[in-house]
Short mmCIF file of C-alpha atoms and ligand atoms in Angstrom, two decimals:
data_model
loop_
_atom_site.label_atom_id
_atom_site.label_comp_id
_atom_site.label_asym_id
_atom_site.label_seq_id
_atom_site.Cartn_x
_atom_site.Cartn_y
_atom_site.Cartn_z
CA UNK X 1 0.00 0.00 0.00
CA UNK X 2 1.06 3.52 -0.71
CA UNK X 3 0.12 6.05 1.97
CA UNK X 4 0.21 9.81 1.65
CA UNK X 5 3.15 11.19 3.70
CA UNK X 6 2.33 13.30 6.74
CA UNK X 7 2.01 17.07 6.34
CA UNK X 8 1.21 17.06 2.64
CA UNK X 9 -0.64 20.34 2.04
CA UNK X 10 -4.10 19.84 0.50
CA UNK X 11 -3.26 22.65 -1.93
CA UNK X 12 0.30 23.33 -3.07
CA UNK X 13 0.41 27.09 -3.43
CA UNK X 14 2.58 29.60 -5.23
CA UNK X 15 5.12 31.49 -3.12
CA UNK X 16 5.28 35.12 -4.11
CA UNK X 17 6.99 37.93 -2.21
CA UNK X 18 7.47 35.70 0.83
CA UNK X 19 3.81 34.66 1.06
CA UNK X 20 1.93 31.53 0.01
CA UNK X 21 -0.61 32.47 -2.64
CA UNK X 22 -3.44 30.98 -4.65
CA UNK X 23 -3.63 31.50 -8.39
CA UNK X 24 -5.07 34.93 -9.24
CA UNK X 25 -8.01 33.26 -10.97
CA UNK X 26 -8.29 30.56 -8.25
CA UNK X 27 -7.60 27.69 -10.64
CA UNK X 28 -5.82 24.49 -9.53
CA UNK X 29 -4.72 21.23 -11.12
CA UNK X 30 -4.66 17.65 -9.80
CA UNK X 31 -1.46 16.23 -8.35
CA UNK X 32 -1.31 12.44 -8.59
CA UNK X 33 1.01 9.79 -7.20
CA UNK X 34 2.40 7.14 -9.56
CA UNK X 35 1.34 4.13 -7.50
CA UNK X 36 -2.41 4.71 -7.29
CA UNK X 37 -2.56 7.32 -10.08
CA UNK X 38 -5.19 9.17 -8.09
CA UNK X 39 -5.20 12.84 -7.10
CA UNK X 40 -3.92 13.31 -3.56
CA UNK X 41 -3.58 17.12 -3.67
CA UNK X 42 -4.25 20.17 -5.78
CA UNK X 43 -1.69 22.73 -6.94
CA UNK X 44 -2.18 26.36 -7.87
CA UNK X 45 -2.42 26.66 -11.66
CA UNK X 46 -0.29 29.67 -12.58
CA UNK X 47 -1.18 32.11 -15.32
CA UNK X 48 0.44 35.20 -16.84
CA UNK X 49 -1.11 37.25 -14.01
CA UNK X 50 0.66 35.11 -11.39
CA UNK X 51 3.96 35.33 -13.26
CA UNK X 52 3.50 39.11 -13.35
CA UNK X 53 3.07 39.20 -9.54
CA UNK X 54 6.18 37.06 -9.11
CA UNK X 55 8.27 39.20 -11.48
CA UNK X 56 7.18 42.37 -9.65
CA UNK X 57 8.31 40.83 -6.33
CA UNK X 58 11.61 39.57 -7.77
CA UNK X 59 12.37 42.98 -9.30
CA UNK X 60 11.64 44.69 -5.99
CA UNK X 61 13.94 42.27 -4.11
CA UNK X 62 16.79 42.55 -6.62
CA UNK X 63 18.53 45.77 -5.41
CA UNK X 64 18.94 44.50 -1.84
CA UNK X 65 19.89 40.90 -2.70
CA UNK X 66 22.32 41.79 -5.47
CA UNK X 67 24.03 44.42 -3.31
CA UNK X 68 24.89 41.98 -0.51
CA UNK X 69 28.58 41.11 -0.34
CA UNK X 70 29.27 37.60 -1.66
CA UNK X 71 30.19 36.42 1.82
CA UNK X 72 26.77 37.50 3.16
CA UNK X 73 24.93 35.68 0.39
CA UNK X 74 27.10 32.62 1.02
CA UNK X 75 26.16 32.64 4.72
CA UNK X 76 22.49 32.45 3.77
CA UNK X 77 23.17 29.66 1.25
CA UNK X 78 24.90 27.62 3.97
CA UNK X 79 21.83 28.06 6.14
CA UNK X 80 19.66 26.87 3.22
CA UNK X 81 21.81 23.71 3.07
CA UNK X 82 21.35 23.21 6.84
CA UNK X 83 17.59 23.72 6.53
CA UNK X 84 17.40 21.14 3.71
CA UNK X 85 19.34 18.63 5.79
CA UNK X 86 17.09 19.26 8.79
CA UNK X 87 14.15 18.13 6.61
CA UNK X 88 16.04 15.36 4.86
CA UNK X 89 13.62 12.54 5.65
CA UNK X 90 10.44 14.49 4.98
CA UNK X 91 11.89 15.80 1.74
CA UNK X 92 12.89 12.31 0.57
CA UNK X 93 9.46 10.89 1.44
CA UNK X 94 7.67 13.70 -0.39
CA UNK X 95 9.88 13.20 -3.44
CA UNK X 96 9.54 9.44 -3.48
CA UNK X 97 5.76 9.56 -3.01
CA UNK X 98 5.18 12.19 -5.70
CA UNK X 99 7.70 11.05 -8.34
CA UNK X 100 7.90 7.28 -7.74
CA UNK X 101 11.66 7.34 -7.09
CA UNK X 102 12.83 4.58 -4.73
CA UNK X 103 13.17 6.06 -1.25
CA UNK X 104 16.88 5.21 -0.88
CA UNK X 105 17.63 7.08 -4.11
CA UNK X 106 15.39 10.01 -3.12
CA UNK X 107 17.46 10.32 0.07
CA UNK X 108 20.63 10.54 -2.02
CA UNK X 109 19.08 13.31 -4.12
CA UNK X 110 18.11 15.24 -0.97
CA UNK X 111 21.74 15.13 0.18
CA UNK X 112 22.88 16.38 -3.23
CA UNK X 113 20.45 19.31 -3.02
CA UNK X 114 22.04 20.47 0.25
CA UNK X 115 25.51 19.98 -1.22
CA UNK X 116 24.62 22.17 -4.23
CA UNK X 117 23.96 25.11 -1.87
CA UNK X 118 27.18 24.60 0.11
CA UNK X 119 29.16 24.21 -3.08
CA UNK X 120 27.89 27.39 -4.78
CA UNK X 121 28.36 29.33 -1.52
CA UNK X 122 32.03 28.28 -1.64
CA UNK X 123 32.33 29.14 -5.33
CA UNK X 124 31.03 32.67 -4.94
CA UNK X 125 33.30 33.40 -1.99
CA UNK X 126 36.35 31.96 -3.75
CA UNK X 127 35.73 33.50 -7.17
CA UNK X 128 37.87 36.48 -8.13
CA UNK X 129 37.55 38.83 -11.07
CA UNK X 130 40.00 39.25 -13.91
CA UNK X 131 42.49 42.08 -14.38
CA UNK X 132 44.76 42.75 -17.40
CA UNK X 133 47.68 45.14 -17.65
CA UNK X 134 49.00 46.47 -20.97
CA UNK X 135 52.53 47.52 -20.10
CA UNK X 136 52.47 50.72 -18.11
CA UNK X 137 49.80 52.36 -20.23
CA UNK X 138 46.50 50.74 -19.57
CA UNK X 139 44.87 48.54 -17.04
CA UNK X 140 41.59 46.70 -17.62
CA UNK X 141 39.49 44.87 -15.09
CA UNK X 142 36.27 42.93 -15.28
CA UNK X 143 33.30 43.57 -13.03
CA UNK X 144 30.79 40.78 -12.64
CA UNK X 145 27.18 41.80 -12.01
CA UNK X 146 24.07 39.62 -11.65
CA UNK X 147 21.92 39.55 -14.78
CA UNK X 148 18.68 40.41 -12.93
CA UNK X 149 15.50 38.37 -12.52
CA UNK X 150 16.12 34.78 -13.64
CA UNK X 151 13.45 32.37 -14.90
CA UNK X 152 14.13 28.76 -13.86
CA UNK X 153 12.14 25.95 -15.46
CA UNK X 154 12.71 22.40 -14.25
CA UNK X 155 11.60 18.83 -15.10
CA UNK X 156 10.01 16.09 -13.02
CA UNK X 157 12.97 13.72 -12.73
CA UNK X 158 14.80 14.34 -9.42
CA UNK X 159 12.79 17.57 -9.15
CA UNK X 160 14.06 19.05 -5.88
CA UNK X 161 17.72 18.31 -6.66
CA UNK X 162 17.45 19.88 -10.11
CA UNK X 163 15.67 22.92 -8.65
CA UNK X 164 18.57 23.31 -6.20
CA UNK X 165 21.04 22.99 -9.09
CA UNK X 166 19.59 26.23 -10.51
CA UNK X 167 18.47 28.07 -7.36
CA UNK X 168 21.88 27.87 -5.66
CA UNK X 169 24.03 29.43 -8.42
CA UNK X 170 21.35 31.98 -9.36
CA UNK X 171 21.14 33.20 -5.75
CA UNK X 172 24.91 32.97 -5.25
CA UNK X 173 25.39 35.22 -8.30
CA UNK X 174 23.00 37.82 -6.86
CA UNK X 175 20.02 37.18 -9.13
CA UNK X 176 16.49 37.06 -7.80
CA UNK X 177 14.26 34.56 -9.51
CA UNK X 178 11.03 32.83 -10.39
CA UNK X 179 11.00 29.03 -10.32
CA UNK X 180 8.41 27.09 -12.34
CA UNK X 181 8.57 23.48 -11.10
CA UNK X 182 7.36 20.58 -13.24
CA UNK X 183 3.61 20.07 -12.99
CA UNK X 184 3.80 16.31 -12.45
CA UNK X 185 5.98 16.66 -9.32
CA UNK X 186 5.26 19.88 -7.43
CA UNK X 187 5.18 18.37 -3.92
CA UNK X 188 8.83 18.65 -2.83
CA UNK X 189 8.92 22.28 -4.04
CA UNK X 190 6.31 23.01 -1.36
CA UNK X 191 9.17 22.74 1.16
CA UNK X 192 11.20 25.61 -0.35
CA UNK X 193 9.20 28.40 1.36
CA UNK X 194 9.92 27.15 4.88
CA UNK X 195 13.52 26.22 4.02
CA UNK X 196 14.32 29.59 2.46
CA UNK X 197 12.47 31.58 5.13
CA UNK X 198 14.29 29.72 7.92
CA UNK X 199 17.60 30.48 6.18
CA UNK X 200 16.82 34.21 6.24
CA UNK X 201 16.36 34.82 2.52
CA UNK X 202 14.65 38.18 1.98
CA UNK X 203 11.05 38.08 0.72
CA UNK X 204 10.79 38.14 -3.06
CA UNK X 205 14.33 36.89 -3.77
CA UNK X 206 12.82 33.50 -4.69
CA UNK X 207 9.29 33.19 -6.04
CA UNK X 208 7.62 29.96 -7.05
CA UNK X 209 4.83 29.78 -9.59
CA UNK X 210 3.34 26.34 -10.14
CA UNK X 211 1.47 25.43 -13.27
CA UNK X 212 1.34 23.90 -16.70
CA UNK X 213 4.27 24.35 -19.09
CA UNK X 214 2.52 26.16 -21.90
CA UNK X 215 0.69 28.44 -19.45
CA UNK X 216 2.88 29.44 -16.46
CA UNK X 217 6.16 28.32 -18.11
CA UNK X 218 5.41 30.11 -21.35
CA UNK X 219 4.38 33.29 -19.50
CA UNK X 220 7.74 33.28 -17.73
CA UNK X 221 9.64 32.79 -20.98
CA UNK X 222 7.63 35.58 -22.63
CA UNK X 223 7.99 38.10 -19.79
CA UNK X 224 10.09 41.08 -20.95
CA UNK X 225 11.55 41.69 -17.45
CA UNK X 226 13.05 38.19 -17.18
CA UNK X 227 16.28 38.51 -19.19
CA UNK X 228 17.55 34.99 -18.59
CA UNK X 229 15.99 31.52 -18.73
CA UNK X 230 17.64 28.38 -17.39
CA UNK X 231 15.78 25.33 -18.65
CA UNK X 232 16.15 21.62 -18.00
CA UNK X 233 13.74 19.37 -19.83
CA UNK X 234 13.04 17.77 -23.17
CA UNK X 235 14.74 18.75 -26.41
CA UNK X 236 11.41 19.61 -28.03
CA UNK X 237 10.45 22.07 -25.26
CA UNK X 238 13.99 23.48 -25.25
CA UNK X 239 13.77 24.27 -28.96
CA UNK X 240 10.44 26.00 -28.41
CA UNK X 241 11.79 28.06 -25.48
CA UNK X 242 14.84 29.21 -27.46
CA UNK X 243 12.60 30.37 -30.27
CA UNK X 244 10.23 32.19 -27.86
CA UNK X 245 13.22 33.78 -26.09
CA UNK X 246 14.51 35.22 -29.36
CA UNK X 247 11.86 37.95 -29.28
CA UNK X 248 13.47 39.55 -26.21
CA UNK X 249 17.02 38.29 -27.00
CA UNK X 250 17.16 36.42 -23.71
CA UNK X 251 20.18 34.52 -22.47
CA UNK X 252 19.25 30.85 -22.29
CA UNK X 253 20.84 27.70 -20.93
CA UNK X 254 19.45 24.41 -22.18
CA UNK X 255 19.99 21.07 -20.43
CA UNK X 256 18.07 18.69 -22.68
CA UNK X 257 17.55 15.04 -23.52
CA UNK X 258 20.05 12.25 -24.07
CA UNK X 259 20.60 8.78 -25.49
CA UNK X 260 24.02 8.20 -24.03
CA UNK X 261 26.21 5.30 -25.22
CA UNK X 262 28.14 2.91 -23.03
CA UNK X 263 30.97 1.36 -25.06
CA UNK X 264 32.29 -1.89 -23.60
CA UNK X 265 35.46 -3.32 -25.15
CA UNK X 266 36.32 -6.99 -24.77
CA UNK X 267 39.32 -6.13 -22.56
CA UNK X 268 37.15 -4.27 -20.02
CA UNK X 269 36.74 -5.22 -16.39
CA UNK X 270 33.49 -7.04 -17.16
CA UNK X 271 32.15 -7.16 -13.61
CA UNK X 272 32.66 -3.43 -13.09
CA UNK X 273 31.20 -2.63 -16.53
CA UNK X 274 28.15 -4.78 -15.89
CA UNK X 275 27.45 -3.18 -12.49
CA UNK X 276 27.79 0.23 -14.08
CA UNK X 277 25.54 -0.55 -17.05
CA UNK X 278 22.81 -1.96 -14.80
CA UNK X 279 22.97 0.96 -12.36
CA UNK X 280 23.45 3.59 -15.09
CA UNK X 281 20.26 2.79 -16.92
CA UNK X 282 17.95 1.44 -14.20
CA UNK X 283 18.70 3.74 -11.24
CA UNK X 284 16.29 6.66 -10.82
CA UNK X 285 13.80 4.41 -12.66
CA UNK X 286 15.75 5.02 -15.87
CA UNK X 287 14.36 8.57 -15.73
CA UNK X 288 17.84 10.03 -15.86
CA UNK X 289 19.09 12.42 -18.54
CA UNK X 290 22.57 10.85 -18.50
CA UNK X 291 21.30 7.22 -18.50
CA UNK X 292 23.53 4.88 -20.52
CA UNK X 293 20.58 3.69 -22.58
CA UNK X 294 22.57 2.35 -25.56
CA UNK X 295 25.12 -0.32 -24.74
CA UNK X 296 27.64 -1.11 -27.46
CA UNK X 297 29.64 -4.26 -26.80
CA UNK X 298 32.67 -5.57 -28.70
CA UNK X 299 31.71 -8.73 -30.58
CA UNK X 300 33.82 -11.31 -28.64
CA UNK X 301 32.11 -10.24 -25.39
CA UNK X 302 28.69 -9.51 -26.88
CA UNK X 303 26.72 -12.71 -26.19
CA UNK X 304 28.11 -13.20 -22.72
CA UNK X 305 27.60 -9.55 -21.72
CA UNK X 306 24.08 -9.40 -23.13
CA UNK X 307 23.05 -12.60 -21.36
CA UNK X 308 24.44 -11.43 -18.04
CA UNK X 309 22.83 -8.01 -18.42
CA UNK X 310 19.47 -9.69 -19.12
CA UNK X 311 19.89 -11.95 -16.11
CA UNK X 312 20.67 -8.99 -13.83
CA UNK X 313 17.76 -6.94 -15.24
CA UNK X 314 15.41 -9.83 -14.48
CA UNK X 315 16.53 -9.80 -10.86
CA UNK X 316 16.28 -6.03 -10.27
CA UNK X 317 13.77 -5.50 -7.48
CA UNK X 318 10.81 -3.49 -8.70
CA UNK X 319 8.47 -2.37 -5.96
CA UNK X 320 6.82 0.31 -3.91
CA UNK X 321 8.85 3.52 -3.97
CA UNK X 322 8.62 3.72 -0.16
CA UNK X 323 10.17 0.25 0.34
CA UNK X 324 13.89 0.62 1.22
CA UNK X 325 14.69 -2.59 -0.67
CA UNK X 326 13.20 -1.31 -3.93
CA UNK X 327 15.68 -0.70 -6.76
CA UNK X 328 13.22 0.48 -9.43
CA UNK X 329 10.01 2.24 -8.37
CA UNK X 330 7.00 3.52 -10.30
CA UNK X 331 7.30 5.72 -13.40
CA UNK X 332 6.23 9.26 -12.72
CA UNK X 333 2.85 9.56 -14.46
CA UNK X 334 0.41 7.45 -16.48
CA UNK X 335 1.06 9.53 -19.59
CA UNK X 336 4.81 8.89 -19.35
CA UNK X 337 4.23 5.22 -18.46
CA UNK X 338 2.12 4.73 -21.59
CA UNK X 339 4.82 6.39 -23.69
CA UNK X 340 7.50 4.09 -22.26
CA UNK X 341 5.24 1.04 -22.78
CA UNK X 342 4.71 2.11 -26.41
CA UNK X 343 8.49 2.05 -26.86
CA UNK X 344 8.58 -1.44 -25.33
CA UNK X 345 6.11 -2.59 -28.00
CA UNK X 346 8.14 -0.85 -30.72
CA UNK X 347 11.28 -2.56 -29.37
CA UNK X 348 9.59 -5.95 -29.59
CA UNK X 349 9.03 -5.35 -33.32
CA UNK X 350 12.52 -3.99 -33.94
CA UNK X 351 14.92 -6.05 -31.84
CA UNK X 352 15.24 -9.15 -29.62
CA UNK X 353 13.65 -8.84 -26.16
CA UNK X 354 15.89 -10.59 -23.64
CA UNK X 355 14.56 -9.25 -20.32
CA UNK X 356 11.48 -7.51 -18.94
CA UNK X 357 9.07 -6.07 -21.46
CA UNK X 358 6.05 -6.08 -19.13
CA UNK X 359 4.67 -5.10 -15.76
CA UNK X 360 6.00 -7.41 -13.00
CA UNK X 361 3.34 -9.99 -12.03
CA UNK X 362 3.30 -9.00 -8.34
CA UNK X 363 2.44 -5.33 -9.07
CA UNK X 364 -1.06 -5.18 -10.47
CA UNK X 365 -1.53 -1.41 -10.21
CA UNK X 366 0.82 1.55 -10.60
CA UNK X 367 3.27 2.60 -13.30
CA UNK X 368 5.64 -0.35 -13.04
CA UNK X 369 7.85 -1.94 -15.66
CA UNK X 370 10.34 -4.75 -15.16
CA UNK X 371 13.74 -3.49 -16.38
CA UNK X 372 13.82 -4.24 -20.07
CA UNK X 373 16.73 -5.22 -22.31
CA UNK X 374 16.64 -5.37 -26.10
CA UNK X 375 19.53 -7.11 -27.85
CA UNK X 376 20.62 -6.77 -31.51
CA UNK X 377 19.43 -3.18 -31.76
CA UNK X 378 20.38 -1.47 -35.02
CA UNK X 379 21.26 2.14 -35.59
CA UNK X 380 18.07 2.97 -37.51
CA UNK X 381 15.82 1.47 -34.82
CA UNK X 382 13.69 3.90 -32.88
CA UNK X 383 14.76 2.28 -29.59
CA UNK X 384 18.35 3.08 -30.58
CA UNK X 385 17.62 6.66 -31.67
CA UNK X 386 14.93 8.06 -29.36
CA UNK X 387 15.08 8.93 -25.68
CA UNK X 388 12.76 6.53 -23.82
CA UNK X 389 13.46 7.85 -20.30
CA UNK X 390 12.50 4.66 -18.52
CA UNK X 391 14.14 1.37 -17.47
CA UNK X 392 14.78 0.23 -21.04
CA UNK X 393 18.16 -0.41 -22.66
CA UNK X 394 19.17 -1.24 -26.24
CA UNK X 395 22.28 -3.39 -26.78
CA UNK X 396 24.24 -3.68 -30.03
CA UNK X 397 27.50 -5.36 -31.08
CA UNK X 398 30.48 -3.69 -32.77
CA UNK X 399 33.60 -5.13 -34.42
CA UNK X 400 36.24 -2.42 -34.14
CA UNK X 401 36.96 0.94 -32.57
CA UNK X 402 35.99 2.99 -35.64
CA UNK X 403 32.60 1.31 -35.74
CA UNK X 404 32.17 1.92 -31.98
CA UNK X 405 32.72 5.65 -32.53
CA UNK X 406 30.30 5.71 -35.48
CA UNK X 407 27.59 3.94 -33.51
CA UNK X 408 28.17 6.08 -30.41
CA UNK X 409 27.73 9.22 -32.53
CA UNK X 410 24.82 7.94 -34.63
CA UNK X 411 22.05 9.81 -32.77
CA UNK X 412 20.97 13.44 -32.56
CA UNK X 413 21.95 13.53 -28.87
CA UNK X 414 25.31 14.16 -27.20
CA UNK X 415 24.98 14.44 -23.44
CA UNK X 416 27.13 11.76 -21.78
CA UNK X 417 29.18 8.71 -22.82
CA UNK X 418 30.82 5.89 -20.88
CA UNK X 419 33.85 3.92 -22.09
CA UNK X 420 34.98 0.61 -20.61
CA UNK X 421 38.43 -0.68 -21.59
CA UNK X 422 41.71 -1.70 -19.95
CA UNK X 423 43.62 0.14 -22.69
CA UNK X 424 43.79 3.70 -21.42
CA UNK X 425 45.17 5.04 -24.70
CA UNK X 426 42.09 3.72 -26.43
CA UNK X 427 39.92 5.08 -23.60
CA UNK X 428 41.22 8.59 -24.22
CA UNK X 429 40.99 8.22 -28.02
CA UNK X 430 37.36 7.21 -27.64
CA UNK X 431 36.65 9.99 -25.14
CA UNK X 432 37.91 12.55 -27.65
CA UNK X 433 36.10 11.03 -30.64
CA UNK X 434 32.68 10.65 -29.02
CA UNK X 435 30.37 13.63 -29.53
CA UNK X 436 29.16 14.44 -26.03
CA UNK X 437 29.50 17.05 -23.31
CA UNK X 438 30.76 14.55 -20.73
CA UNK X 439 32.59 11.22 -20.88
CA UNK X 440 33.39 8.78 -18.11
CA UNK X 441 36.20 6.24 -18.62
CA UNK X 442 35.84 3.08 -16.52
CA UNK X 443 33.38 4.83 -14.24
CA UNK X 444 29.73 5.65 -14.08
CA UNK X 445 27.97 8.90 -13.47
CA UNK X 446 30.08 10.31 -10.63
CA UNK X 447 29.98 14.11 -10.79
CA UNK X 448 32.52 16.65 -9.67
CA UNK X 449 30.48 19.81 -9.08
CA UNK X 450 33.41 21.97 -10.25
CA UNK X 451 33.25 20.57 -13.79
CA UNK X 452 31.08 21.91 -16.61
CA UNK X 453 27.81 20.01 -17.05
CA UNK X 454 25.90 19.99 -20.32
CA UNK X 455 25.56 18.45 -23.75
CA UNK X 456 26.26 18.97 -27.44
CA UNK X 457 23.98 18.52 -30.47
CA UNK X 458 20.33 18.09 -29.42
CA UNK X 459 21.32 17.57 -25.77
CA UNK X 460 21.78 21.19 -24.95
CA UNK X 461 23.24 24.62 -25.35
CA UNK X 462 25.67 26.06 -22.81
CA UNK X 463 27.26 24.65 -19.68
CA UNK X 464 26.29 24.87 -16.03
CA UNK X 465 28.37 23.72 -13.05
CA UNK X 466 31.21 25.42 -11.19
CA UNK X 467 32.19 28.88 -12.38
CA UNK X 468 30.23 28.21 -15.60
CA UNK X 469 26.99 28.59 -13.65
CA UNK X 470 28.14 31.86 -12.11
CA UNK X 471 29.13 33.11 -15.59
CA UNK X 472 25.68 32.25 -16.88
CA UNK X 473 23.86 34.22 -14.16
CA UNK X 474 26.27 37.17 -14.44
CA UNK X 475 27.08 39.92 -16.89
CA UNK X 476 30.73 40.86 -17.31
CA UNK X 477 31.62 44.47 -17.76
CA UNK X 478 35.16 45.47 -18.67
CA UNK X 479 36.52 48.74 -17.28
CA UNK X 480 39.57 50.14 -19.14
CA UNK X 481 41.69 52.70 -17.29
CA UNK X 482 44.58 54.72 -18.72
CA UNK X 483 47.62 54.65 -16.43
CA UNK X 484 49.61 57.19 -18.45
CA UNK X 485 48.96 60.01 -20.92
CA UNK X 486 46.74 58.85 -23.76
CA UNK X 487 48.07 59.27 -27.29
CA UNK X 488 44.97 59.68 -29.39
CA UNK X 489 45.30 60.47 -33.13
CA UNK X 490 44.26 64.14 -33.23
CA UNK X 491 41.52 64.16 -35.90
CA UNK X 492 40.39 67.66 -36.76
CA UNK X 493 43.23 69.30 -34.90
CA UNK X 494 45.01 71.99 -36.90
P1 LIG Z 1 9.42 18.88 -20.47
O1 LIG Z 1 10.21 19.56 -21.53
O2 LIG Z 1 8.13 18.31 -20.82
O3 LIG Z 1 9.13 19.87 -19.25
C1 LIG Z 1 10.16 20.50 -18.52
C2 LIG Z 1 9.62 21.78 -17.91
O4 LIG Z 1 9.28 22.68 -18.96
C3 LIG Z 1 8.35 21.59 -17.07
O5 LIG Z 1 8.41 22.42 -15.94
C4 LIG Z 1 7.27 22.06 -18.02
O6 LIG Z 1 6.12 22.54 -17.36
C5 LIG Z 1 7.99 23.19 -18.74
N1 LIG Z 1 7.42 23.57 -20.05
C6 LIG Z 1 6.76 22.79 -20.94
N2 LIG Z 1 6.37 23.53 -21.99
C7 LIG Z 1 6.80 24.80 -21.77
C8 LIG Z 1 6.71 26.02 -22.50
N3 LIG Z 1 6.07 26.10 -23.68
N4 LIG Z 1 7.28 27.13 -21.98
C9 LIG Z 1 7.94 27.06 -20.80
N5 LIG Z 1 8.02 25.96 -20.06
C10 LIG Z 1 7.48 24.82 -20.54
O7 LIG Z 1 10.43 17.81 -19.86
P2 LIG Z 1 10.09 16.69 -18.77
O8 LIG Z 1 9.33 15.61 -19.45
O9 LIG Z 1 9.56 17.34 -17.54
O10 LIG Z 1 11.57 16.17 -18.40
C11 LIG Z 1 12.20 15.10 -19.02
C12 LIG Z 1 13.25 15.60 -19.99
O11 LIG Z 1 14.23 16.39 -19.29
C13 LIG Z 1 14.04 14.48 -20.62
O12 LIG Z 1 14.19 14.75 -21.99
C14 LIG Z 1 15.41 14.55 -19.93
O13 LIG Z 1 16.48 14.04 -20.65
C15 LIG Z 1 15.54 16.01 -19.70
N6 LIG Z 1 16.52 16.28 -18.65
C16 LIG Z 1 17.74 16.80 -19.00
C17 LIG Z 1 18.71 17.02 -18.04
C18 LIG Z 1 20.05 17.59 -18.41
O14 LIG Z 1 20.74 18.07 -17.51
N7 LIG Z 1 20.46 17.57 -19.67
C19 LIG Z 1 18.44 16.73 -16.70
C20 LIG Z 1 17.19 16.19 -16.37
C21 LIG Z 1 16.24 15.98 -17.36
#
């Protein structure tokens, strides 16, 4: 049985200018859980009028927040991290209940959210500005200023963690902001008001407007006083947001979809590669942008690796998100579940099903799918080309390194890639040849928050992470100063 966690608000409200608020027109939408697929709460359904209220509050809060010394902002961000940790269990239970993530993995995401705040507090305190000297004649220095009111739009996979990934650097940089959380998973965002208030954030520095993408999200993108939009979500929505942002020449950052390859050479540490492949595509229910959802295996290892992967997938424990032994929980929403199940049917036509492919027998209701493995996938197959965003993996053989590179690069996406080989020279060659924003050699998705995060091709535009995030939320102004007499050509002088 799935029970509603304690203290779930009956209506998840906006948070504007430090106060909880209903939608201006009073509208709400249903919030469902992925186990019973029934509405357990309502959320305020934001409109352009609500976005306008939030932008007014964020603009009013901007002068004070942006003027604080970096150290003062960092102090508040540390307190945000403490306040997140103080609610760690409640946060993880909210997230798991609303999104279907297994509780153990939701707890990990809650820890990461706190770490994002501590990390960006450190970055902003440690970050200097550049200075350039041209001999003894001129000196130039760069002043960094926050861009202004930021619009942050986030998806439903690991919602709270991804919100923190944008909130922390935006606030650290001195921006005030409006967050539009994903409509399928608004519950954990209902904790931000108490967390941010407890940390001492001034009213209006963060505003939250819930709602549907093409209503509240679109109104935020279209607002002329929001000069910057940071978006994480699907490639299709990202394209649309870039084109809408063109009207006001907004700065945008796009963290989009992926279909990341895992390339396993025959000389790889097979046990380590297998653990990584299984975890990389089935953790977070496979709803992970950097999932290694295409596994390319060198021919001599192909049959053995595919069989062992299928065997492991068959044993992955699918169950209630709240059960601490669950490895794969329930997919976020019926609409997404149906989409993933459609891909499973497509896969059955295109390739060879070797594991999963159906709801586990013991789970008669809820959005469950036994981890699914398709062997002999070919590059023109839809399951090889399209992001499925569920616990489904396509496996294909290759005969030599050149073919591995071709197959790895044969999709529109380029977010992450994983290379498994004992030959480090080859590992580096592959890492350089694969078209992606990030590559892991003999490792899975372990992040270093200082490194740039983002993708190439249809996986994104721009980089966030480390100083890259601060650059995104800041404008740089160069000040040139003469240190000696200027020698200007004297046009018009007699
Ligand atoms: P989505 O594009 O449907 O929605 C993302 C957000 O955009 C939601 O808040 C939604 O309400 C909003 N939105 C939708 N239409 C909008 C519009 N017209 N204007 C403004 N906002 C709008 O994506 P999703 O299904 O929630 O998330 C899954 C996708 O996110 C996958 O493709 C996944 O790969 C991607 N993702 C990428 C990364 C990354 O870092 N590259 C990380 C996580 C998820």
